[in-house]
Coordinates of C-alpha atoms in Angstrom, one line a residue:
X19 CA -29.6 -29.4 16.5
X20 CA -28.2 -29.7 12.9
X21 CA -28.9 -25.9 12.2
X22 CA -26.5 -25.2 15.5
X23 CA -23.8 -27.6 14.3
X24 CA -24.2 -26.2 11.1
X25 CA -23.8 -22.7 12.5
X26 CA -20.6 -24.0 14.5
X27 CA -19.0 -25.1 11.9
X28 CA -19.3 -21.9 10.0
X29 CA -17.9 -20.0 12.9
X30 CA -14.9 -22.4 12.8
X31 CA -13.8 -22.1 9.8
X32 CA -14.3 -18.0 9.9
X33 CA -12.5 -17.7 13.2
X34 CA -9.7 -20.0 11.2
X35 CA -9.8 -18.0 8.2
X36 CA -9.3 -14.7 9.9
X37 CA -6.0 -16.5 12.0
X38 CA -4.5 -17.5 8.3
X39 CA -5.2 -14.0 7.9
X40 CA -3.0 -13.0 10.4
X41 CA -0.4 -15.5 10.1
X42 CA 0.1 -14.6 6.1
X43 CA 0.7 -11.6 6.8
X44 CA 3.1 -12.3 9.1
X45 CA 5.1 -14.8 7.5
X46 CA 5.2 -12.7 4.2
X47 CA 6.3 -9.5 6.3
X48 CA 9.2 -11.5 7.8
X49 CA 10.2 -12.3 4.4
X50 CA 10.3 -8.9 3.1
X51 CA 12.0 -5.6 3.8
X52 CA 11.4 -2.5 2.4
X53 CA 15.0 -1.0 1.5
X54 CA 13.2 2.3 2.8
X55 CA 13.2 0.8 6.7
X56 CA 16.6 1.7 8.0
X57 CA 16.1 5.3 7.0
X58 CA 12.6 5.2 9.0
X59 CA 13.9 3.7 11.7
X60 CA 17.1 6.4 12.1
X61 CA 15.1 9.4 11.5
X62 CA 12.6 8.3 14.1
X63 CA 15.4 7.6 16.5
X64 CA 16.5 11.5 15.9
X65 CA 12.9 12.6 16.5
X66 CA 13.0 10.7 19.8
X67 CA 16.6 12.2 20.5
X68 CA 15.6 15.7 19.7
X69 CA 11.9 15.9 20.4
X70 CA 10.9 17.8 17.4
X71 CA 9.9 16.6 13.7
X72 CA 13.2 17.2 11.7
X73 CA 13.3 20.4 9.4
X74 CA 16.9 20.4 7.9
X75 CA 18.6 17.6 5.9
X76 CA 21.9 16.1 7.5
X77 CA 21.8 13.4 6.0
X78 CA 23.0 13.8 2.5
X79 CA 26.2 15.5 1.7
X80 CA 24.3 16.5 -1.8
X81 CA 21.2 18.7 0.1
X82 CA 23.3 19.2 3.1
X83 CA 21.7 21.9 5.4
X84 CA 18.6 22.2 2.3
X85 CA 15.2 22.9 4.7
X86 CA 13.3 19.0 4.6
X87 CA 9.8 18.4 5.8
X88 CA 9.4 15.1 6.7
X89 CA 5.5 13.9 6.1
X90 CA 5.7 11.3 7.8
X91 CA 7.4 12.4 10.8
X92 CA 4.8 11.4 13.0
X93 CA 4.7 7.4 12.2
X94 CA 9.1 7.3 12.1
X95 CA 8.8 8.6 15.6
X96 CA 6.3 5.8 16.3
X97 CA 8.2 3.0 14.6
X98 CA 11.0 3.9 16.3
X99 CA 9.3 3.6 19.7
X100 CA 7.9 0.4 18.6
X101 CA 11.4 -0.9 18.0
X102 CA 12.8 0.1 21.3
X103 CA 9.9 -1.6 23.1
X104 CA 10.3 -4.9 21.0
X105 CA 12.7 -4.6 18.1
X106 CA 11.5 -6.0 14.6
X107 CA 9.0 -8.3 16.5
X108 CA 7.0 -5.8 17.2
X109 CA 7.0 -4.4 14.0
X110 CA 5.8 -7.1 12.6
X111 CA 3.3 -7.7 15.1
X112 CA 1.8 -4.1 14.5
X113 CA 2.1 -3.8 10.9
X114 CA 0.1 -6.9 10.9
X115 CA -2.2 -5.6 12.8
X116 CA -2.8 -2.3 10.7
X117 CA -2.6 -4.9 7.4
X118 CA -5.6 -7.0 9.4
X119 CA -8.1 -4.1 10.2
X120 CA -7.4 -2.5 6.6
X121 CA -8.6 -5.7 5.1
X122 CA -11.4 -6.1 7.9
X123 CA -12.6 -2.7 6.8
X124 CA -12.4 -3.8 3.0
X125 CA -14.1 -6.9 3.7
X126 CA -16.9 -5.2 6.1
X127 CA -17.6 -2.4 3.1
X128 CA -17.7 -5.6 1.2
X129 CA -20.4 -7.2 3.0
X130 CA -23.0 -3.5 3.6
X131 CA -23.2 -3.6 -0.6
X132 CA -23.4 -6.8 -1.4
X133 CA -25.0 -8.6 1.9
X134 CA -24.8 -12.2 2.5
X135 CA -24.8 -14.4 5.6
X136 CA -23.2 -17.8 6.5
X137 CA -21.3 -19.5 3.9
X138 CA -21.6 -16.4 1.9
X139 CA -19.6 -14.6 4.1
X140 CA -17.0 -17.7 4.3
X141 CA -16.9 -17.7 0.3
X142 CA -16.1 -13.7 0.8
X143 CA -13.0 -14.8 2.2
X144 CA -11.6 -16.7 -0.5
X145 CA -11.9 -13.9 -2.8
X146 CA -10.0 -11.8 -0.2
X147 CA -6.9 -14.1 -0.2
X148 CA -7.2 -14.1 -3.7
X149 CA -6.5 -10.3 -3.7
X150 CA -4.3 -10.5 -0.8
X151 CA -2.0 -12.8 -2.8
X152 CA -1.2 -10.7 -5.5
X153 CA -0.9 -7.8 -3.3
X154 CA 1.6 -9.1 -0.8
X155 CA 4.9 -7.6 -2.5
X156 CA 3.4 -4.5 -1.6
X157 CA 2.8 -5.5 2.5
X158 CA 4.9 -5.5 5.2
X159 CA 6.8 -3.3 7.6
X160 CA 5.9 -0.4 5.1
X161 CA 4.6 3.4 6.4
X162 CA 2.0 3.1 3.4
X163 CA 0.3 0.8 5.0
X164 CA -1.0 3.2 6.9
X165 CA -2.4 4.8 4.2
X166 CA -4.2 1.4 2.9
X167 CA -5.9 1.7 6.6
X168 CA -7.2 5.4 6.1
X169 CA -8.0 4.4 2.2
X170 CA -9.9 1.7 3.7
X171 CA -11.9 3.7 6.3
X172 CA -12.6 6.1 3.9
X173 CA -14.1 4.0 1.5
X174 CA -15.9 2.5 4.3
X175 CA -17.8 5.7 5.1
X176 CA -18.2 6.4 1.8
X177 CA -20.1 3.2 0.8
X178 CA -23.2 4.4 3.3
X179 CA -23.6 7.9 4.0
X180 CA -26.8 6.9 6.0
X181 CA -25.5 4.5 8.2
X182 CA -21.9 6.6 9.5
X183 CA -23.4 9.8 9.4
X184 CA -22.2 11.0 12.1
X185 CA -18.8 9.5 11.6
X186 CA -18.3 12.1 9.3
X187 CA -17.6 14.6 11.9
X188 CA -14.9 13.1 13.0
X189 CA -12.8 13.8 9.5
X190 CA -11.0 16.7 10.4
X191 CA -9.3 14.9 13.3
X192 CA -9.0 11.8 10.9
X193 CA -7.7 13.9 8.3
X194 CA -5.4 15.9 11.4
X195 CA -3.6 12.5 12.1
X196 CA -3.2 11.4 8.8
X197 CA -1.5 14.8 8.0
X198 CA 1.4 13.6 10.2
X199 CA 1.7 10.0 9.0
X200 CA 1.9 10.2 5.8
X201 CA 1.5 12.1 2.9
X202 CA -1.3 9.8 1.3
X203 CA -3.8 12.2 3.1
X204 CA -3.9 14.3 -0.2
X205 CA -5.4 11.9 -1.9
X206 CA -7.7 11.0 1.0
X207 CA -8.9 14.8 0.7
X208 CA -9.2 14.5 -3.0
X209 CA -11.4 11.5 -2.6
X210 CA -13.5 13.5 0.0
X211 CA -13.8 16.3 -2.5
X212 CA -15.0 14.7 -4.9
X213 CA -17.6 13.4 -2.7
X214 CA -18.5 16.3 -2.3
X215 CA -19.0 17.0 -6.0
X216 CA -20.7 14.1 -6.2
X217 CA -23.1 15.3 -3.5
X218 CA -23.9 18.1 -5.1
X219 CA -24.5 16.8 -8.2
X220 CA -26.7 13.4 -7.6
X221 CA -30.0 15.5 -7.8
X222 CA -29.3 16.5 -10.8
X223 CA -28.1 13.1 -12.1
X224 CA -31.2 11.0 -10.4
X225 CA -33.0 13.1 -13.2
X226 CA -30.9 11.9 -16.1
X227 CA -32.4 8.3 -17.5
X228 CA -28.2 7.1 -18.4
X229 CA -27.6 7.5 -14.6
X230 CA -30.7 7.2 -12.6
X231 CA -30.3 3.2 -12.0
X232 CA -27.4 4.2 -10.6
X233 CA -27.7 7.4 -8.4
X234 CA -28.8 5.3 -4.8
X235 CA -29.0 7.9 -2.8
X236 CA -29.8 11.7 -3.6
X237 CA -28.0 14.2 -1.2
X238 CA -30.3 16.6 0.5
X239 CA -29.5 20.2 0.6
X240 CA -28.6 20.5 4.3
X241 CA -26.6 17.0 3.8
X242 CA -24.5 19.0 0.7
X243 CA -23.4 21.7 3.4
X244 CA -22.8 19.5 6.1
X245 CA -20.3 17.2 3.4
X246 CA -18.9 20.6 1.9
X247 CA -18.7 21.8 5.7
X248 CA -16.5 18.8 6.7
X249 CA -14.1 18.6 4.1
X250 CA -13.1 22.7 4.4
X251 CA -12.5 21.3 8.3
X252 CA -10.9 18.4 7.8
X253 CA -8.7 20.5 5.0
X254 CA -8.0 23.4 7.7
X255 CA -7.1 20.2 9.9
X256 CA -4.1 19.5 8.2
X257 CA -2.6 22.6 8.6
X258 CA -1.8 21.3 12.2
X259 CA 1.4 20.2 11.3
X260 CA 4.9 20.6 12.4
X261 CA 5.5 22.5 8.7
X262 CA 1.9 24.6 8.3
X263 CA 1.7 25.3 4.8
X264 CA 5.2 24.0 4.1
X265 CA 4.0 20.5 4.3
X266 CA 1.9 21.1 0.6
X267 CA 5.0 23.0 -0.9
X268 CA 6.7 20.3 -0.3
X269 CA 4.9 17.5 -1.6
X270 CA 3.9 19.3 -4.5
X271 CA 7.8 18.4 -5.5
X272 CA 6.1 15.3 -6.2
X273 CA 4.9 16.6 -9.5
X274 CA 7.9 15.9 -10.6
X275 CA 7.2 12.2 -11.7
X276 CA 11.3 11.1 -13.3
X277 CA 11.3 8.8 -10.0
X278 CA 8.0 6.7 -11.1
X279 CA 9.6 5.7 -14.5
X280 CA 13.2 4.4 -12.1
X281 CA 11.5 3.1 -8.9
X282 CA 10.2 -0.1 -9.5
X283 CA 7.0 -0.6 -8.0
X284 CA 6.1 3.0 -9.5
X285 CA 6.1 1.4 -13.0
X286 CA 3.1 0.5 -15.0
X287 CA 1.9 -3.4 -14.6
X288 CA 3.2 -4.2 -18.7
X289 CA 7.0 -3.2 -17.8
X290 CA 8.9 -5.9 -17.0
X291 CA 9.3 -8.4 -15.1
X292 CA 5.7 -8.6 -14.7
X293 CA 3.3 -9.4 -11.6
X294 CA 1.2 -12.7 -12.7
X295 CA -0.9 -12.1 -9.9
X296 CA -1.5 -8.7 -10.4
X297 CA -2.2 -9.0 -14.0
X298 CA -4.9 -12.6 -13.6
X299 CA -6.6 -10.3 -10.4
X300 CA -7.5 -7.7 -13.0
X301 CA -8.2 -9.5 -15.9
X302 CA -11.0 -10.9 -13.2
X303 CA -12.1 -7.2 -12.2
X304 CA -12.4 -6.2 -15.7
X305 CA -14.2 -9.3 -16.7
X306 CA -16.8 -7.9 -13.8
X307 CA -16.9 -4.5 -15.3
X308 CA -17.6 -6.5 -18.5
X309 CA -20.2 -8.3 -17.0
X310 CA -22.0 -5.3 -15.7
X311 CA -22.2 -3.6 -19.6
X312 CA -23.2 -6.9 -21.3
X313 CA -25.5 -7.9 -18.6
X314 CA -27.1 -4.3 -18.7
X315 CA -29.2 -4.8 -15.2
X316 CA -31.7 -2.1 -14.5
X317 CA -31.5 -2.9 -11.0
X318 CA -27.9 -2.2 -10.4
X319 CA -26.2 -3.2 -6.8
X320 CA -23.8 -0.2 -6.8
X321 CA -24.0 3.4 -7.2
X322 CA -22.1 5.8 -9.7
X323 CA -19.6 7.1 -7.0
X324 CA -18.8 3.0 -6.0
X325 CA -18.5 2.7 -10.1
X326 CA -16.1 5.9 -10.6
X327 CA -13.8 4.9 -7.7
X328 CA -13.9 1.4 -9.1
X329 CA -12.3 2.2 -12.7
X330 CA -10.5 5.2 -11.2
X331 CA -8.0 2.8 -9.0
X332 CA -8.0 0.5 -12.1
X333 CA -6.9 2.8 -14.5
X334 CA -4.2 3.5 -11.4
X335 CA -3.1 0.4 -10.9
X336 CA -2.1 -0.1 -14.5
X337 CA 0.0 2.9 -14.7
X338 CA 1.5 2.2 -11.4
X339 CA 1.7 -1.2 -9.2
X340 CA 1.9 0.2 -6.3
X341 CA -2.0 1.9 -6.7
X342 CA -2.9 -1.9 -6.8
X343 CA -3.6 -2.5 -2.5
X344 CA -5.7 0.4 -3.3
X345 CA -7.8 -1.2 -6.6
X346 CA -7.7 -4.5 -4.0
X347 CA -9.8 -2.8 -1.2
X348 CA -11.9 -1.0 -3.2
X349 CA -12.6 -4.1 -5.8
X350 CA -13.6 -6.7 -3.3
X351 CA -17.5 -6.5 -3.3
X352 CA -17.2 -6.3 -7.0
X353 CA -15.2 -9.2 -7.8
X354 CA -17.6 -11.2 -4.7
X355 CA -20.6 -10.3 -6.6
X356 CA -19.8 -11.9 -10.0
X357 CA -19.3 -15.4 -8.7
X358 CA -22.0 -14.9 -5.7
X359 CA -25.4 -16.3 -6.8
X360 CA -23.7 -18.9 -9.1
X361 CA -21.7 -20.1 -6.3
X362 CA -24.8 -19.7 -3.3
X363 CA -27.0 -21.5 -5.5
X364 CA -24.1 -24.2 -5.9
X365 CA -24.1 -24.5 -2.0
X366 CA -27.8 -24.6 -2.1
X367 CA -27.6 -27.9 -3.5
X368 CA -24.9 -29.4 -2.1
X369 CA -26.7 -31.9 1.1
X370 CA -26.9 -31.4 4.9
X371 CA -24.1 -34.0 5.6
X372 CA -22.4 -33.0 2.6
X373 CA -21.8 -29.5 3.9
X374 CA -20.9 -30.6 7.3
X375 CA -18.5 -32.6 6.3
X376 CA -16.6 -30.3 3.7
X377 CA -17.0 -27.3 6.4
X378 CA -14.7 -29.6 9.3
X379 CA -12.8 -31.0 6.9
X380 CA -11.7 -27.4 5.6
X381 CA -11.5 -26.3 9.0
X382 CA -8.8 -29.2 9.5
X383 CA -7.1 -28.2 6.4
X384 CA -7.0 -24.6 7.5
X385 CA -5.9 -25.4 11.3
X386 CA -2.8 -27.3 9.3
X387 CA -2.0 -23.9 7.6
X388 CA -1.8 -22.0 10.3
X389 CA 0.1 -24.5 12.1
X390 CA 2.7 -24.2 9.0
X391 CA 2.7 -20.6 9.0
X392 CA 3.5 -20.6 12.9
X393 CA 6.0 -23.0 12.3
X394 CA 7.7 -21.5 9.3
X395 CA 8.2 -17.9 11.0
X396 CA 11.3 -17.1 12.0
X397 CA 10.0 -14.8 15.2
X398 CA 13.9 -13.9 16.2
X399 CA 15.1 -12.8 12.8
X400 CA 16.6 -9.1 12.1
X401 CA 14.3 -7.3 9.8
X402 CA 17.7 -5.7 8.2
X403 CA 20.7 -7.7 9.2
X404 CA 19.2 -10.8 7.6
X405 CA 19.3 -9.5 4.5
X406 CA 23.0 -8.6 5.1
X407 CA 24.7 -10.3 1.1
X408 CA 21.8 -10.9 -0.3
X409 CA 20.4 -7.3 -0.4
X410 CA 22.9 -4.6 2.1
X411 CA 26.5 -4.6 1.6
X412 CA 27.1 -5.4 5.6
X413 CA 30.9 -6.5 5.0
X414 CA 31.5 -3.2 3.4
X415 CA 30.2 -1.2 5.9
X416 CA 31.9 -3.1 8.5
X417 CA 35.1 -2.5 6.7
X418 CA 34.9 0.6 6.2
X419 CA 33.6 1.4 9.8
X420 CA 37.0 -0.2 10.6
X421 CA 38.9 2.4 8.7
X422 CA 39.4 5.6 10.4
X423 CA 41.7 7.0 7.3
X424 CA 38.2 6.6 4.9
X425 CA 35.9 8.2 7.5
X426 CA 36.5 11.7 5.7
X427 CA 36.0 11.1 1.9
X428 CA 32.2 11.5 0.4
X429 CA 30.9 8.7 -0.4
X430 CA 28.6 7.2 -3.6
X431 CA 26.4 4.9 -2.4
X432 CA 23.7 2.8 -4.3
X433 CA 20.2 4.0 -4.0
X434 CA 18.7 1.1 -2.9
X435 CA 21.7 0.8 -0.1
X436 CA 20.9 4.8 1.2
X437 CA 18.2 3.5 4.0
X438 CA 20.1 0.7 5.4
X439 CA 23.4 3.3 5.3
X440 CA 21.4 5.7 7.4
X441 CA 20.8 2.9 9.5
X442 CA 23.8 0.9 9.8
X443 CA 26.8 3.8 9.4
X444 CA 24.9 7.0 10.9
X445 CA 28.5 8.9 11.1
X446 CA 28.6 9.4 7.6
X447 CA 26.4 11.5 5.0
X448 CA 25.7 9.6 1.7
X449 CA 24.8 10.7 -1.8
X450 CA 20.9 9.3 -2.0
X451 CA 18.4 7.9 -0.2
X452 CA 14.7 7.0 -0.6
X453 CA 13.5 9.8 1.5
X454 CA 13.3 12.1 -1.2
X455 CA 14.0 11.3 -5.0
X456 CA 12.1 14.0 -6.6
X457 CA 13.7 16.6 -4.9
X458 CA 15.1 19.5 -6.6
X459 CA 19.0 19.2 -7.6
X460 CA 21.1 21.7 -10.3
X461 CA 17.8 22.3 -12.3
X462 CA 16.7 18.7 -12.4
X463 CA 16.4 16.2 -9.2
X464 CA 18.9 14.7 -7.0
X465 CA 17.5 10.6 -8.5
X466 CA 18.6 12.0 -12.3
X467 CA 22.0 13.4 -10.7
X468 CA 22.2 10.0 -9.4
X469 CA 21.3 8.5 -12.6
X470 CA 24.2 10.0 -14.4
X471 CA 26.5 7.7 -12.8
X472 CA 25.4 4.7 -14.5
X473 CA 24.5 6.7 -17.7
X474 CA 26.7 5.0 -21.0
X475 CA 29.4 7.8 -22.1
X476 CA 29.3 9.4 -19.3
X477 CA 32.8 11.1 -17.9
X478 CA 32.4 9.3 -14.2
X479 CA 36.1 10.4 -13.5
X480 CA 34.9 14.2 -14.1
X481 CA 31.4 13.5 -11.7
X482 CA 33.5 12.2 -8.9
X483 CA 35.8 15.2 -9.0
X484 CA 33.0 17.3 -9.2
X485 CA 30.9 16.0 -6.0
X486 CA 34.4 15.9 -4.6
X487 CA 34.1 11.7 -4.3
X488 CA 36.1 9.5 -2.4
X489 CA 34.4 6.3 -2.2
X490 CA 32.2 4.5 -4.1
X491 CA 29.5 1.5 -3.0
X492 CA 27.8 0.4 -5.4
X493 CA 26.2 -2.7 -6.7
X494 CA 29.2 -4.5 -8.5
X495 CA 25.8 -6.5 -10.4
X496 CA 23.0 -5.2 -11.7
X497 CA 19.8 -5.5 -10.0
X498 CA 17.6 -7.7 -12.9
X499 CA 15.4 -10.1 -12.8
X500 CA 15.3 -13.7 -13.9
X501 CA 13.9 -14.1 -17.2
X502 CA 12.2 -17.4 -17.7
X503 CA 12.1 -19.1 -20.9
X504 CA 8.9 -19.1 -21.9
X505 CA 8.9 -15.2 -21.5
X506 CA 12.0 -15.1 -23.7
X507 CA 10.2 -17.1 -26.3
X508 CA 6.6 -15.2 -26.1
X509 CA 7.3 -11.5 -25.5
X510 CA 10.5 -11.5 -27.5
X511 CA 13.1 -10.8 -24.9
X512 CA 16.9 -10.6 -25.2
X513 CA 19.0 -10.7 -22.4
X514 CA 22.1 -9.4 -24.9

């Protein structure tokens, strides 16, 4: 009888964590919008309108009639059918959704290498908001997070050859979806090619005393073919796109990096203003890589590939924040496994009574939480209007929608603004948006064209005659960030 109420109360409280799951999510996507979502939202709308993926830019005045090959036409057309059925709502709802089985995957990988039942799965959890938390600027009506849900099921596949086996053959189709999503696939197939590799080469390593402890599994000859087998598939696979070939040509214009050292969330994690979260989360993971090299184990829980992708995605996430969902998912059983004996054996102790008492009492501490987060999400708000003075310049636009006289003139328009201008006033062509920063412009790219604008010494009354400018909306403040005092007084920064 105690072992079922114990058993209950376990359930509880992992049926509640999984709703605060859900509700988190939610609330912080309601309080978020990616400035990228009206652009999203207006070239799906065309898709719908003209049936086809869009090959030719009309949208910008700058690369008007240029050839455009939108990788991700396949997942604007299905936003935009998700808005007409239910308008941001359902947004919400489904990136919520994709957000919850990405981290289910995660948290599933989690528990096939390091296994643990009962209250060990519970503790699993915390470490998984932990993560969460200091990944949420990055979640939210977002196309990427489609990619985190690929990433995710890739990793998951990868963590057990054994066990999804025949899963594999189902890559190309995988890989033939993802094609049309999103343009995260090439790294998918990188991932899987180095697989591959890795494959190939674990005979050899098994051999070498440095690696053996950590070679868990040694590929059999007919298992190398079949791996090498799948990937040329699942690389033929994306081929079946709307662009063929055109789809790589294109985003190999994102060798180009100028936009990661202008676009935020592209920066490295030490330019300011800094993500505490981000920073503490891996200070944590590399105090478990630490831990592993002190510790020097001979019987080690994870293999070399789990290892590589490990450090890979943290050396990532340092030069770029927005690799750091990525380091999150494939972290998690890592960051579990430092704290997990100390913290079983803890439990161990802890009485009968003791535990039952802690497990309903959390369980009514968690049903409170969800009934805040139910409570404190506005279900009716406009994903984009909300925003309207605090983020989009919706008084402008209204103005000068009530100007026929300024319809003609080209117009300059803030980067940030470009997506909620495609959405909001889709009569006019701008000078930028997100869709395509590192594209190709006068022997540099259309974001360092932009950039010349707000360069010091610049002759702006020569650039406007020269793009033939008529209008400017721009910021009339600059975008920065509080700086708190403390930071002023320990990193030495001016605001002069």
């Amino acid at each position: 009888m105690n072992n079922k109420i114990y058993r209950l109360s376990i359930a509880i409280l992992t049926f509640l964590s999984a709703l605060i799951l859900v509700f988190f999510l939610l609330n912080n996507s309601f309080s978020y919008t990616d400035v990228d979502l009206g652009w999203h939202l207006r070239i799906g709308q065309d898709i719908i309108s003209s049936g086809q993926a869009p090959t030719i830019n009309y949208y910008n005045y700058t690369l008007s009639s240029q050839s455009w090959v939108d990788h991700e036409w396949a997942f604007n057309w299905l936003m935009a059918v998700i808005f007409q059925v239910g308008n941001f709502l359902a947004l919400h709802l489904f990136f919520a959704i994709v957000l919850f089985g990405t981290i289910f995957l995660a948290w599933y990988r989690a528990q096939l290498l390091v296994p643990s039942r009962g209250y060990g799965r519970l503790l699993n959890f915390g470490f998984l908001f932990l993560g969460l938390y200091a990944a949420r600027p990055h979640l939210g009506i977002r196309v990427q997070e489609l990619g985190l849900l690929a990433l995710s099921g890739l990793f998951l596949l990868f963590s057990d050859f054994t066990r999804f086996r025949f899963l594999f053959w189902f890559l190309p189709l995988f890989f033939c979806l993802w094609a049309n999503f999103h343009g995260s696939f090439l790294l998918g197939l990188l991932l899987l090619a180095a697989y591959c590799v890795y494959a190939l080469i674990s005979p050899y390593l098994a051999r070498c005393s440095l690696f053996n402890p950590l070679i868990k599994r040694v590929f059999s000859h007919p298992e190398q073919k079949q791996l090498f087998l799948i990937f040329f598939l699942s690389a033929l696979a994306t081929l079946l796109n709307p662009y063929g070939l055109g789809l790589y040509s294109f985003l190999s214009g994102y060798a180009n990096v100028f936009y990661m050292t202008y676009i935020r969330e592209w920066q490295g994690q030490f330019i300011f203003p800094f993500r505490y979260e981000q920073l503490g989360y891996l200070a944590l993971s590399a105090s478990v890589i630490i831990f592993y090299v002190w510790q020097k184990r001979e019987k080690q829980i994870f293999s070399l590939w789990d290892w590589s992708v490990l450090i890979l995605f943290f050396i990532l996430s340092f030069k770029s924040r927005r690799h750091f969902p990525i380091f999150f998912l494939v972290s998690l059983p890592f960051v579990w496994v430092l704290f997990r004996d100390e913290l079983l054996v803890l439990w161990g102790k802890t009485g009968f009574k003791t535990k039952i008492i802690l497990n309903y009492s959390l369980s009514v501490i968690f049903l409170c939480l969800i009934i805040f987060f139910v409570g404190s999400i506005p279900w009716q708000r406009d994903g984009l209007s909300y925003f309207c003075g605090r983020k989009y310049p919706c008084a402008a636009i209204s103005f000068l929608q009530s100007r026929p006289d300024l319809a003609e003139g080209r117009l300059l328009n803030e980067y940030n603004w470009g997506g909620f201008l495609l959405w909001s006033y889709p009569q006019r062509q701008i000078f930028i948006d997100g869709r395509m920063p590192q594209t190709s412009y006068r022997d540099k790219t259309i974001l360092e064209e932009y950039l010349k604008f707000r360069q010091l010494g610049t002759d702006i009354d020569a650039l406007l005659r020269e793009h033939d400018i008529k209008l400017v909306l721009i910021s009339a403040r600059d975008d920065i960030s509080p700086i708190r005092f403390w930071e002023k007084f320990i990193f030495q920064i001016s605001v002069e």
